[in-house]
Coordinates of C-alpha atoms in Angstrom, one line a residue:
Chain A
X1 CA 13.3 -9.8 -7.4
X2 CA 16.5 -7.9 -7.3
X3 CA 16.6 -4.9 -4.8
X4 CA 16.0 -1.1 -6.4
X5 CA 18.0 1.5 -4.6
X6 CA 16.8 4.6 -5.1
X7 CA 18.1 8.1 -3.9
X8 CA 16.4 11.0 -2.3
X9 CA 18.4 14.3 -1.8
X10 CA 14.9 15.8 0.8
X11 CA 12.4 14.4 2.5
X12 CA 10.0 15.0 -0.2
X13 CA 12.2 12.9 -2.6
X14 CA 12.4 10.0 -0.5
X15 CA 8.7 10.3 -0.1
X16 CA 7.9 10.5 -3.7
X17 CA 10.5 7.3 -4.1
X18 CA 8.6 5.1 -2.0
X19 CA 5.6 5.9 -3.3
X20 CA 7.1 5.0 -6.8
X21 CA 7.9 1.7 -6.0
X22 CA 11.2 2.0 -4.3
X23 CA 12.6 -1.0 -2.3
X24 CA 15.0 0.9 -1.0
X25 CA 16.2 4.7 -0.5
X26 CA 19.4 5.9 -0.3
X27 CA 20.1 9.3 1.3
X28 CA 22.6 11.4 3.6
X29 CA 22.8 14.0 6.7
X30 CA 23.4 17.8 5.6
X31 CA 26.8 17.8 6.6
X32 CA 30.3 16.6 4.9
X33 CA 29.5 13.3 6.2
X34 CA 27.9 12.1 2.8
X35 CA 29.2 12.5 -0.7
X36 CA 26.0 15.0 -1.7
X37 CA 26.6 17.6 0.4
X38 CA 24.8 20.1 -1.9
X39 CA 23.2 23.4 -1.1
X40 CA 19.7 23.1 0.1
X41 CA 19.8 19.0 0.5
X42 CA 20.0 16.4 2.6
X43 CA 18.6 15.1 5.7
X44 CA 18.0 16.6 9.8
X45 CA 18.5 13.7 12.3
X46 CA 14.5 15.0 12.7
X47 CA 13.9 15.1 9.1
X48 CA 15.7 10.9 9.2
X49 CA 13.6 9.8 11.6
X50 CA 10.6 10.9 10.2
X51 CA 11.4 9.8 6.7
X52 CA 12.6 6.2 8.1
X53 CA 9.1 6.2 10.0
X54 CA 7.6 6.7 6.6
X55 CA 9.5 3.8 4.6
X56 CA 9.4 1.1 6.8
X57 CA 5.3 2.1 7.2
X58 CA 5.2 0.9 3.8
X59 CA 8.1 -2.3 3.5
X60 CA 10.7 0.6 1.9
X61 CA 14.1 0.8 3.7
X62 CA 16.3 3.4 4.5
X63 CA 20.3 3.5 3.8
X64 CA 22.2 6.1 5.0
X65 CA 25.5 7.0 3.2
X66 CA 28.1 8.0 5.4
X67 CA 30.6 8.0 2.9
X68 CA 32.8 10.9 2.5
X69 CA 36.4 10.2 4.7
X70 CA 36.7 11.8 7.7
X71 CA 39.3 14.6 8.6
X72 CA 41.7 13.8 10.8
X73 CA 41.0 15.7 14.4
X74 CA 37.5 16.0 13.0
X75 CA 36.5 12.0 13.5
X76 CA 33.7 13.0 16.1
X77 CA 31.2 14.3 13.2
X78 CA 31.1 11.0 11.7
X79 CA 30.7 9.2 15.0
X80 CA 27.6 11.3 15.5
X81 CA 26.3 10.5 12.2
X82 CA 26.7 7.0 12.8
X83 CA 24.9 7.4 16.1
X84 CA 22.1 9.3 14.8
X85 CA 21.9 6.7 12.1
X86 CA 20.9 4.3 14.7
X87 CA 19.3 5.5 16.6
X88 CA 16.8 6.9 13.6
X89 CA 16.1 2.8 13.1
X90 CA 18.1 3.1 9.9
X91 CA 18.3 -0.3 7.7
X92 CA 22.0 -0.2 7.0
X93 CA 24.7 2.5 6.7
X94 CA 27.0 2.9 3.4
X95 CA 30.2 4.2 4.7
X96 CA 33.6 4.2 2.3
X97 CA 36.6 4.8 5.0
X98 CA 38.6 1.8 6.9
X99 CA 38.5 3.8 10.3
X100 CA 35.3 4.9 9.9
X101 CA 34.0 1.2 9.3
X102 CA 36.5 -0.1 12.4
X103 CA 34.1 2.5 14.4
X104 CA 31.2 1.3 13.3
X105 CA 31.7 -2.7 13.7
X106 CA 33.0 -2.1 17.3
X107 CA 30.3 0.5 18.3
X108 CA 27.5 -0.1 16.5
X109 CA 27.7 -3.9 15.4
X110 CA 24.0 -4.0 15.2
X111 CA 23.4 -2.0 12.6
X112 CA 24.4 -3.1 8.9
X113 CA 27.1 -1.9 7.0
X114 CA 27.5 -1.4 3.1
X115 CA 30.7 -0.7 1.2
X116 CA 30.1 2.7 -0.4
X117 CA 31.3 2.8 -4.3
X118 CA 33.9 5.8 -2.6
X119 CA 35.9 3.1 -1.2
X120 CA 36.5 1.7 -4.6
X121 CA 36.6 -2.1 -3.9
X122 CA 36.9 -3.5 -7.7
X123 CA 38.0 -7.3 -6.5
X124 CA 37.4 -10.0 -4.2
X125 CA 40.3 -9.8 -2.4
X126 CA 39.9 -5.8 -1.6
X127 CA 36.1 -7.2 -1.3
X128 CA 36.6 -10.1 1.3
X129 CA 38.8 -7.8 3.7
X130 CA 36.5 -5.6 3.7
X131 CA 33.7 -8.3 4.9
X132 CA 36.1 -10.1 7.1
X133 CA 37.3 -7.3 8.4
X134 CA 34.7 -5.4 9.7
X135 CA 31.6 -7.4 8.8
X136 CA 30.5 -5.4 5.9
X137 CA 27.3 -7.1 4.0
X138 CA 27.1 -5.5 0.5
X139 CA 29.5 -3.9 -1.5
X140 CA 28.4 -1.4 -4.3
X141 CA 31.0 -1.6 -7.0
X142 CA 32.4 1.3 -9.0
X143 CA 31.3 1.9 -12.3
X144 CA 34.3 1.0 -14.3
X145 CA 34.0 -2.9 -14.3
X146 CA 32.3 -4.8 -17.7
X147 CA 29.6 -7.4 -16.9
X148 CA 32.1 -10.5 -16.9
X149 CA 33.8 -8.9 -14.3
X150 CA 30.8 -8.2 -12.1
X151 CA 30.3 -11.8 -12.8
X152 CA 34.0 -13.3 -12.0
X153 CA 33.7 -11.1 -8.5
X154 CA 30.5 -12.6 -7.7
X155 CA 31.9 -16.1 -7.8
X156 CA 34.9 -15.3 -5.0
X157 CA 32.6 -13.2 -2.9
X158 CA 29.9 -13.8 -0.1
X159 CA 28.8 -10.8 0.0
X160 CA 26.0 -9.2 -1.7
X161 CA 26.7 -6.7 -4.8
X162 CA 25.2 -3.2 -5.8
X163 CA 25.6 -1.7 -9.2
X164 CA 24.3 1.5 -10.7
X165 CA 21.9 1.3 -13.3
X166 CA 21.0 4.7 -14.0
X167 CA 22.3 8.5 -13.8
X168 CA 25.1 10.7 -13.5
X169 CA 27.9 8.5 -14.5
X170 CA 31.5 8.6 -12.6
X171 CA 34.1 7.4 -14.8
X172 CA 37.0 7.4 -12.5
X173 CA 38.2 5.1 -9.6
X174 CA 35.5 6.7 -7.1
X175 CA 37.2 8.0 -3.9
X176 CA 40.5 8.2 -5.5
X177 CA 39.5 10.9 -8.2
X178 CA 41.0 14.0 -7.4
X179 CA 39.8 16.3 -10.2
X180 CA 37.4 18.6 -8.9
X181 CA 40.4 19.7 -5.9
X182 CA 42.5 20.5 -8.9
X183 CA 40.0 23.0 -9.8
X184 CA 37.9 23.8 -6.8
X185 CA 40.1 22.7 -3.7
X186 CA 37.0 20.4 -2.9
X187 CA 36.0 17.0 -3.6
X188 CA 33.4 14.2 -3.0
X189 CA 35.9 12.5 -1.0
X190 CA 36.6 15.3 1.5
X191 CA 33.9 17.9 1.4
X192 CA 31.5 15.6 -0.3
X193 CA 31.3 17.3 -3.6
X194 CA 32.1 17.0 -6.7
X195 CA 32.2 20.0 -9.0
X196 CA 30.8 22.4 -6.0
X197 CA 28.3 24.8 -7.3
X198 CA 29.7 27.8 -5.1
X199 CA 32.9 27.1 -8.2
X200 CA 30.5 26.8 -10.9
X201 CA 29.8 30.1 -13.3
X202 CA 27.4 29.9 -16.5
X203 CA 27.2 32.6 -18.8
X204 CA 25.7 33.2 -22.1
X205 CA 28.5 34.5 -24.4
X206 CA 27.3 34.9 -27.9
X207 CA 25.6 32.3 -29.5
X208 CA 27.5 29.8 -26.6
X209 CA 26.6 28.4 -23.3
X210 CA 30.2 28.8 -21.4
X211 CA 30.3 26.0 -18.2
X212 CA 33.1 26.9 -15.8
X213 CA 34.6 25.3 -12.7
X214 CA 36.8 27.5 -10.5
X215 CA 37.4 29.8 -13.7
X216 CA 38.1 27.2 -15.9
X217 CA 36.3 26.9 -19.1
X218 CA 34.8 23.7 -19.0
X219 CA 32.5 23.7 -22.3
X220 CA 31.4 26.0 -25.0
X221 CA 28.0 24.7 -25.5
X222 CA 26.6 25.9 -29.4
X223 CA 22.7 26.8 -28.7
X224 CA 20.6 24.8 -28.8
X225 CA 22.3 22.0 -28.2
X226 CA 22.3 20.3 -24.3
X227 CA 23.7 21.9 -21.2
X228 CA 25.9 19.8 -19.2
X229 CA 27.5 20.5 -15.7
X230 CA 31.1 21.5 -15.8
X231 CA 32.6 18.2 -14.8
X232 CA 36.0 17.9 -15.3
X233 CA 35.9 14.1 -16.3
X234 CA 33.0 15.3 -18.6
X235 CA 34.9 18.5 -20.1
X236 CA 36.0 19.7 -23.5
X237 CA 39.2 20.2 -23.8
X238 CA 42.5 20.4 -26.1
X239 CA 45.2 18.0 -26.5
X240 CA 47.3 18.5 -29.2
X241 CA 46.0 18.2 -32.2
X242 CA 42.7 16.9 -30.9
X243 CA 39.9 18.9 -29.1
X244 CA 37.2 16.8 -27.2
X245 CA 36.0 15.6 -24.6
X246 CA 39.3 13.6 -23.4
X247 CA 38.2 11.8 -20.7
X248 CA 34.0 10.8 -21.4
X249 CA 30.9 12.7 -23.4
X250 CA 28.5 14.8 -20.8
X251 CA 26.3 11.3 -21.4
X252 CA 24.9 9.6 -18.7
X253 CA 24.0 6.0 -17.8
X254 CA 21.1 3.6 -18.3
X255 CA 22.1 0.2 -17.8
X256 CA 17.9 -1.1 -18.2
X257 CA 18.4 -3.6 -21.1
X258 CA 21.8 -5.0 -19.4
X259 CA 19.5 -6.1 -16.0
X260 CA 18.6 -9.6 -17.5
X261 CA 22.6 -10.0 -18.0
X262 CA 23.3 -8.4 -14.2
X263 CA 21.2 -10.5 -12.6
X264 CA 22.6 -13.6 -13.9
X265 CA 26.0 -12.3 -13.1
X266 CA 24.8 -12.1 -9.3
X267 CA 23.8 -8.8 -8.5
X268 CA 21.7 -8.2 -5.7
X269 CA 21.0 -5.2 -6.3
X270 CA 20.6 -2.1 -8.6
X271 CA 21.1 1.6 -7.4
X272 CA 19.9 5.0 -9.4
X273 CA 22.2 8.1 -9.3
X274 CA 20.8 11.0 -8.2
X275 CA 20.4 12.8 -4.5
X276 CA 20.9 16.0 -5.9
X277 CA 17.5 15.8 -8.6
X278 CA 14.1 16.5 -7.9
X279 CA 10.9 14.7 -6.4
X280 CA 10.0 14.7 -10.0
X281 CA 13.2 13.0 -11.6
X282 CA 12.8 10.4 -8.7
X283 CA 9.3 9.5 -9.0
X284 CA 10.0 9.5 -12.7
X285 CA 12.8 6.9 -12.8
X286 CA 12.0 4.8 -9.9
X287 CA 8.9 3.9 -11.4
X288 CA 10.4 3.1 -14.8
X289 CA 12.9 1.0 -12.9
X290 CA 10.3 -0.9 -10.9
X291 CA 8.6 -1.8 -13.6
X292 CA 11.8 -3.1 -15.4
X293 CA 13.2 -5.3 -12.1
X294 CA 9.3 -6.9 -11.8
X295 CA 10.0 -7.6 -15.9
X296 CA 13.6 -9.3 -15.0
X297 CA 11.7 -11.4 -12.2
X298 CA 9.0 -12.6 -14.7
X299 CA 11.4 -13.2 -17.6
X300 CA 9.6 -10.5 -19.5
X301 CA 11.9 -8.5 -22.1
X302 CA 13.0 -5.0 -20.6
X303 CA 10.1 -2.2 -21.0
X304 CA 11.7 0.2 -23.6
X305 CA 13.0 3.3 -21.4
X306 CA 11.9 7.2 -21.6
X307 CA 14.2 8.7 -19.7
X308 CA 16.9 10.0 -21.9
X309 CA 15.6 13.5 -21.1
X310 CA 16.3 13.5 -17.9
X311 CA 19.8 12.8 -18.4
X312 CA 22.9 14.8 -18.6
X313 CA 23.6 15.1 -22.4
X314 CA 20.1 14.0 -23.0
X315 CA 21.9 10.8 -23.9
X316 CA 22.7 7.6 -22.5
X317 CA 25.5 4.9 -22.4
X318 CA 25.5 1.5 -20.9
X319 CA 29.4 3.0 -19.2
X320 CA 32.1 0.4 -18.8
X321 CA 29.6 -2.5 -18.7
X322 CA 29.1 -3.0 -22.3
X323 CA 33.1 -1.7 -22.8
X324 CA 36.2 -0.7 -22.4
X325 CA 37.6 2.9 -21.4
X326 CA 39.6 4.3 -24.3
Chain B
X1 CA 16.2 18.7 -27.2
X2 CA 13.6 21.1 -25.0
X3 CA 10.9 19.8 -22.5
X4 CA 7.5 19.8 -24.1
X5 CA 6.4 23.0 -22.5
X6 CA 2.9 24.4 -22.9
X7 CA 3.9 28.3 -24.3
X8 CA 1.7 31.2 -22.4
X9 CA -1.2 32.2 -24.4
X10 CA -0.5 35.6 -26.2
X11 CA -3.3 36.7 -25.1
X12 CA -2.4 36.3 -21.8
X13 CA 1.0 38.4 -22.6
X14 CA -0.8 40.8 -23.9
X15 CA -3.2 41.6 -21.2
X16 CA -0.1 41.6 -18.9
X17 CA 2.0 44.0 -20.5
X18 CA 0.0 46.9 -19.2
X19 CA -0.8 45.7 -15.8
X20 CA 1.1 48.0 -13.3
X21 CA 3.9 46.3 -11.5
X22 CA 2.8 48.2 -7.5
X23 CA -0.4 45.9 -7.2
X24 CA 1.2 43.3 -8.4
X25 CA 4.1 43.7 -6.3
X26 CA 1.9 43.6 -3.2
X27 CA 0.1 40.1 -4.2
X28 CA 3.2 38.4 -4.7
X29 CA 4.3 39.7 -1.1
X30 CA 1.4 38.7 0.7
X31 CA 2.2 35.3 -1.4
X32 CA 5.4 35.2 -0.3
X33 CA 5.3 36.0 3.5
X34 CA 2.4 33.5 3.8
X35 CA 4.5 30.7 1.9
X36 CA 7.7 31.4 4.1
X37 CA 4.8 31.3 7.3
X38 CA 3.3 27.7 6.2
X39 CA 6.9 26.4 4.9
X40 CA 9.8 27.5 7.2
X41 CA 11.7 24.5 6.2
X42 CA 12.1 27.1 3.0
X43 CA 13.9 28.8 5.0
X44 CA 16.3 26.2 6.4
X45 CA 16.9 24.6 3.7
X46 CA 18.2 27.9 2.1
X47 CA 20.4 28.8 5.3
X48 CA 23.4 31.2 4.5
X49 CA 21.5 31.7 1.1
X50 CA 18.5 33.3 2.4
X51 CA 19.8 36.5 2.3
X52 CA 20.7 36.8 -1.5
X53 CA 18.5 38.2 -4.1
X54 CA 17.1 36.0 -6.8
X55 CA 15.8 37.6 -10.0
X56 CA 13.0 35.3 -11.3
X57 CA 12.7 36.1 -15.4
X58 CA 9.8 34.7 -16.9
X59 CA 11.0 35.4 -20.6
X60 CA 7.3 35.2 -22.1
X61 CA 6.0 38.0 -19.3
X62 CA 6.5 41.5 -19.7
X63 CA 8.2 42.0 -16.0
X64 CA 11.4 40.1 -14.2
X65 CA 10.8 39.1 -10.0
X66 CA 12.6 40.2 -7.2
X67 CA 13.0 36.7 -4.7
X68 CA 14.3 37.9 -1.5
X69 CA 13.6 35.0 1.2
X70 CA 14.6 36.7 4.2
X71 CA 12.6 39.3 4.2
X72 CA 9.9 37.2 2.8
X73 CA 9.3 39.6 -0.3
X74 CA 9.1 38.9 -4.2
X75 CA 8.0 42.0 -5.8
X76 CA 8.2 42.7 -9.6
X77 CA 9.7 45.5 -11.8
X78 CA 9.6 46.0 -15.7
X79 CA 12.2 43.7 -17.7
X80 CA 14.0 47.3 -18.7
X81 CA 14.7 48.2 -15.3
X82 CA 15.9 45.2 -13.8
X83 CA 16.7 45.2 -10.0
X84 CA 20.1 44.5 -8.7
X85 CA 20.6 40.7 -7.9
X86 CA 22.6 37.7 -7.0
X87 CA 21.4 34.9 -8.9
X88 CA 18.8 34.9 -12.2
X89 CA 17.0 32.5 -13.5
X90 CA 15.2 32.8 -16.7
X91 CA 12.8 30.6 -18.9
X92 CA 8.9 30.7 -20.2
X93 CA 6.3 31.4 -17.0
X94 CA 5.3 27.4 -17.6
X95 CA 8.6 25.5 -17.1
X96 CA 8.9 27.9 -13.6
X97 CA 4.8 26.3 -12.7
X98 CA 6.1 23.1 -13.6
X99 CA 9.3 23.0 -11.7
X100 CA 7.6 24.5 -8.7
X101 CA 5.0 21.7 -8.8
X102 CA 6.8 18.7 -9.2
X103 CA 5.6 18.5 -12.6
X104 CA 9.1 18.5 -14.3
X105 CA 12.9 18.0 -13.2
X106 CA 14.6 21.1 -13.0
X107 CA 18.1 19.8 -14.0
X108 CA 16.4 18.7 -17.2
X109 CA 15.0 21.5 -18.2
X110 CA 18.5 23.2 -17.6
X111 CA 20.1 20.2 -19.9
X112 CA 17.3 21.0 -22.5
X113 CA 18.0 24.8 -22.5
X114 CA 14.8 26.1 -21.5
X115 CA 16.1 27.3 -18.2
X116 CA 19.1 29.2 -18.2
X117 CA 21.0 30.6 -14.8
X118 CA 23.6 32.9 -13.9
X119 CA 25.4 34.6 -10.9
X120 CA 25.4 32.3 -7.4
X121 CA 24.8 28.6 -9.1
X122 CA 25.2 28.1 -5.2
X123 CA 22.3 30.0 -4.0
X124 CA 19.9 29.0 -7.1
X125 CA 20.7 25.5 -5.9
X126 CA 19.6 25.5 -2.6
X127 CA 16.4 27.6 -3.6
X128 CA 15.4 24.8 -6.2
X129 CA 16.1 22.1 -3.8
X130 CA 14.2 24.3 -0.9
X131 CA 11.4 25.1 -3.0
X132 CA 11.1 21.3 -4.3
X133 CA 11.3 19.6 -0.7
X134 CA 8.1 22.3 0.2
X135 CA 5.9 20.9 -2.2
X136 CA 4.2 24.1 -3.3
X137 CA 1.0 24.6 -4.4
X138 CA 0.3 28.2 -6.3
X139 CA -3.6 27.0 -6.6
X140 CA -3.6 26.6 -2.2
X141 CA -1.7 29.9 -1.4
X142 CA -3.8 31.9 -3.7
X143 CA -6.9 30.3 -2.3
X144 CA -5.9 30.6 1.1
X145 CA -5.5 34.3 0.5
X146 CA -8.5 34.8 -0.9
X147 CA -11.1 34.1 2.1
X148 CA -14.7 33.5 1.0
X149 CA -13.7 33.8 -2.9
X150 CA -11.7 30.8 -2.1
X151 CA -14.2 27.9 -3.5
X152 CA -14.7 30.0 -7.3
X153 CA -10.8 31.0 -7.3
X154 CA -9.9 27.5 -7.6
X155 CA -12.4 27.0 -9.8
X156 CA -11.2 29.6 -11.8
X157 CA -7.9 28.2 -11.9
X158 CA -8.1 24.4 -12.2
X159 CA -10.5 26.0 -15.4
X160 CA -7.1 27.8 -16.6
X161 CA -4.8 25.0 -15.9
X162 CA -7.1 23.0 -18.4
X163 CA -7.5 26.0 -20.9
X164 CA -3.3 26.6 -21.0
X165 CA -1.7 23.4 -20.1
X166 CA 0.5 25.3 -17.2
X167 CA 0.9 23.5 -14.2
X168 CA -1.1 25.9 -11.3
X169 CA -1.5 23.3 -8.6
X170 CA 1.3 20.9 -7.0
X171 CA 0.6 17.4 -9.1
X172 CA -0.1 14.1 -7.8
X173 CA 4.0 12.8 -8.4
X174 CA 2.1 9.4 -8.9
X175 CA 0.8 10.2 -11.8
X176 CA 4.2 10.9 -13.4
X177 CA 5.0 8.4 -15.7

């Protein structure tokens, strides 16, 4: 059966993901050191010890994302998240940064290292350096390659490979993308966020929802219709005689009835978006995800999906797999 | 598209509009001080935003609440006199009962309009993501308040919960499907 990664921003959400049928959880300490570091989330090295004690009492793992890039001068914060990592009894670490992953191989060659998507690896070669180099075992591939390519990569790797399946969906080349420091002077590959809410303003202005990110309007949402976060990637804007939404819609991803397709391109395993959403959202989508990798494994067609609610945009897309950016 | 929230009985608004907002000021506080007293990890979670001042605005109640987590005190005050605050939050009574209790996502109900924010999107962050990692339960705090009258009060209440639809007690998350 392929392996469901699923994300938990608190204790209680990686709770509530095991119990859903997680295989996996993904999460991150409350410092810079991951690329969620959001207000009120986010793990204690108590608070990952307890939580790891808690998976692996019921066959979950844990996966800790260290994945933001360390500051230079600042290096020893992301040592001691490795540390603590390891010392919590931590399955494998995600991590994104060549210096930080030359760390970790020499110092901590015990414990098992992903490729975070941050580090942006979109083809065997950059792929097979990475795993040569400093022994990584999975790679978790950005969200901008079609199916076939997944597929093609597969056949020049040895290495395992992690997609996203469902949730907020980056468009860019992840831990390149720059946008929210034009706006905000943060990003997810610094300061581990995107978009930082201390930037974000809402305000009701007539008959409109107006989103903005470090004063700039992001959307004019008519009522009624669905809120999105003021993404710049996601936003509304004007360019000459065209106003939209430039880049992508506010739509999110659900890649469910693609699994059949991923698996037989080689996946190993399939990740869900979403450290910064509730105990609810988790339970919610982990179980709908269980029950459509146990469908994959039996040949049974994919279980039609609910979950468009829970989604930015209240729609979904199936993202580059199914296509090409404009 | 919005969440398919139970509405508050008008009945129910209708018996609150007159209540007087002192008493009721003085239950939420002894709520509130016993919540931050069972769940400090409220209060960590929240760390430099413990100190702000959340308004609370149930829209389908006559009255708006004062959230200040420091000093451990919600008290309430007539929806024409609101207080001075950081941060508001406003919705129907039922999505607030359901977000508290893990019965709904609060993201999606922000994407489906029936919660709306404004001021610190900061601070109202980290006091969903506090209040959602403390697993609440309204049904327990009142009960635990509430000394020999404990065993009828959630009676009383798992009774209402059936009568209205809104969520009063923290839901089995295994049940969500």
């Amino acid at each position: 059966m392929m392996e469901l990664v699923c994300p938990a921003g608190t204790p209680a959400a990686l709770r509530a993901a095991v119990d859903a049928g997680a295989h996996s959880v993904y999460c991150g300490f409350a410092d810079e050191t991951n690329a969620r570091n959001f207000p009120g989330l986010n793990f204690s090295p108590d608070d990952m010890a307890q939580a790891v004690a808690y998976a692996h009492a019921r066959g979950a793992k844990v996966l800790v994302a260290i994945n933001t890039f360390p500051r230079a001068g600042a290096e020893p914060i992301w040592h001691r998240a490795l540390s603590c990592a390891e010392q919590s009894g931590v399955d494998a670490v995600i991590l994104a940064d060549i210096g930080l992953l030359a760390h970790a191989a020499a110092r901590h060659p015990k414990l098992r290292r992903h490729l975070s998507v941050q580090a942006a690896a979109a083809n065997p070669d950059a792929i097979n350096l990475y795993a040569e180099a400093f022994g990584v075992r999975r790679v978790v591939l950005p969200r901008v390659l079609t199916v076939e390519e997944i597929s093609a990569i597969n056949r020049e790797v040895e290495v395992e490979t992690e997609v996203f399946v469902f949730g907020g969906l980056c468009v860019m080349a992840e831990g390149r993308c720059s946008l929210s420091s034009y706006a905000t002077g943060q990003s997810p590959n610094m300061n581990g966020v995107c978009s930082p809410a201390e930037h974000v303003a809402y305000s009701e202005e007539g008959h409109e929802l107006a989103a903005r990110l470090g004063g700039f309007t992001i959307h004019r949402t008519p009522k009624g219709a669905p809120a999105p976060y003021p993404t710049l990637c996601k936003g509304c804007f004007t360019s000459g005689p065209q106003t939209g939404h430039i880049f992508e819609d506010p739509v999110s991803l659900d890649a469910t009835r693609l699994i059949p397709r991923l698996a037989k391109a080689g996946v190993s395993a399939l990740k869900i978006e979403g450290r910064q959403r509730s105990r609810s959202y988790v339970a919610q989508v982990v179980r709908a995800f269980r029950a459509a990798v146990e469908a994959q494994a039996a040949g049974d067609p994919m279980p039609e999906g609910a979950l468009a609610r829970l989604t930015e945009g209240q729609a979904a897309t199936t993202g580059a797999y199914a296509k090409r950016w404009r | 598209m919005p969440a398919l929230l139970p509405r508050l009985p008008r009945a129910f608004q209708l018996v609150a509009m007159p209540l007087p907002v002192v008493p009721l000021s003085l239950l939420l506080g002894a709520v509130t001080r016993r919540m931050a007293r069972t769940h400090p990890v409220m209060l960590r979670r929240l760390g430099a935003y413990a100190g702000k001042r959340f308004l609370i605005d149930p829209t389908d109640l006559p009255f708006v609440l004062l959230l200040q987590p420091l000093a451990s005190q919600m008290t309430a005050h007539r929806r024409s006199s609101p207080p001075e605050h950081d941060a508001r939050i406003a919705g129907p009574l039922s999505a607030f009962l359901a977000m508290m209790h893990g019965a709904e996502d609060g993201d999606a109900l922000f994407f489906s309009r029936d919660l709306t924010v404004e001021g610190d999107t900061a601070a109202l962050l980290a006091l969903r993501n506090a209040i959602d990692d403390a697993e609440l339960d309204l049904t327990e705090e009142f009960a635990a308040l509430s000394g020999p009258l404990a065993a009828p009060l959630r009676l009383a209440l798992a009774r209402a919960e059936r009568a209205t639809g809104l969520a009063l007690h923290r839901i089995d998350i295994g049940v969500l499907g």
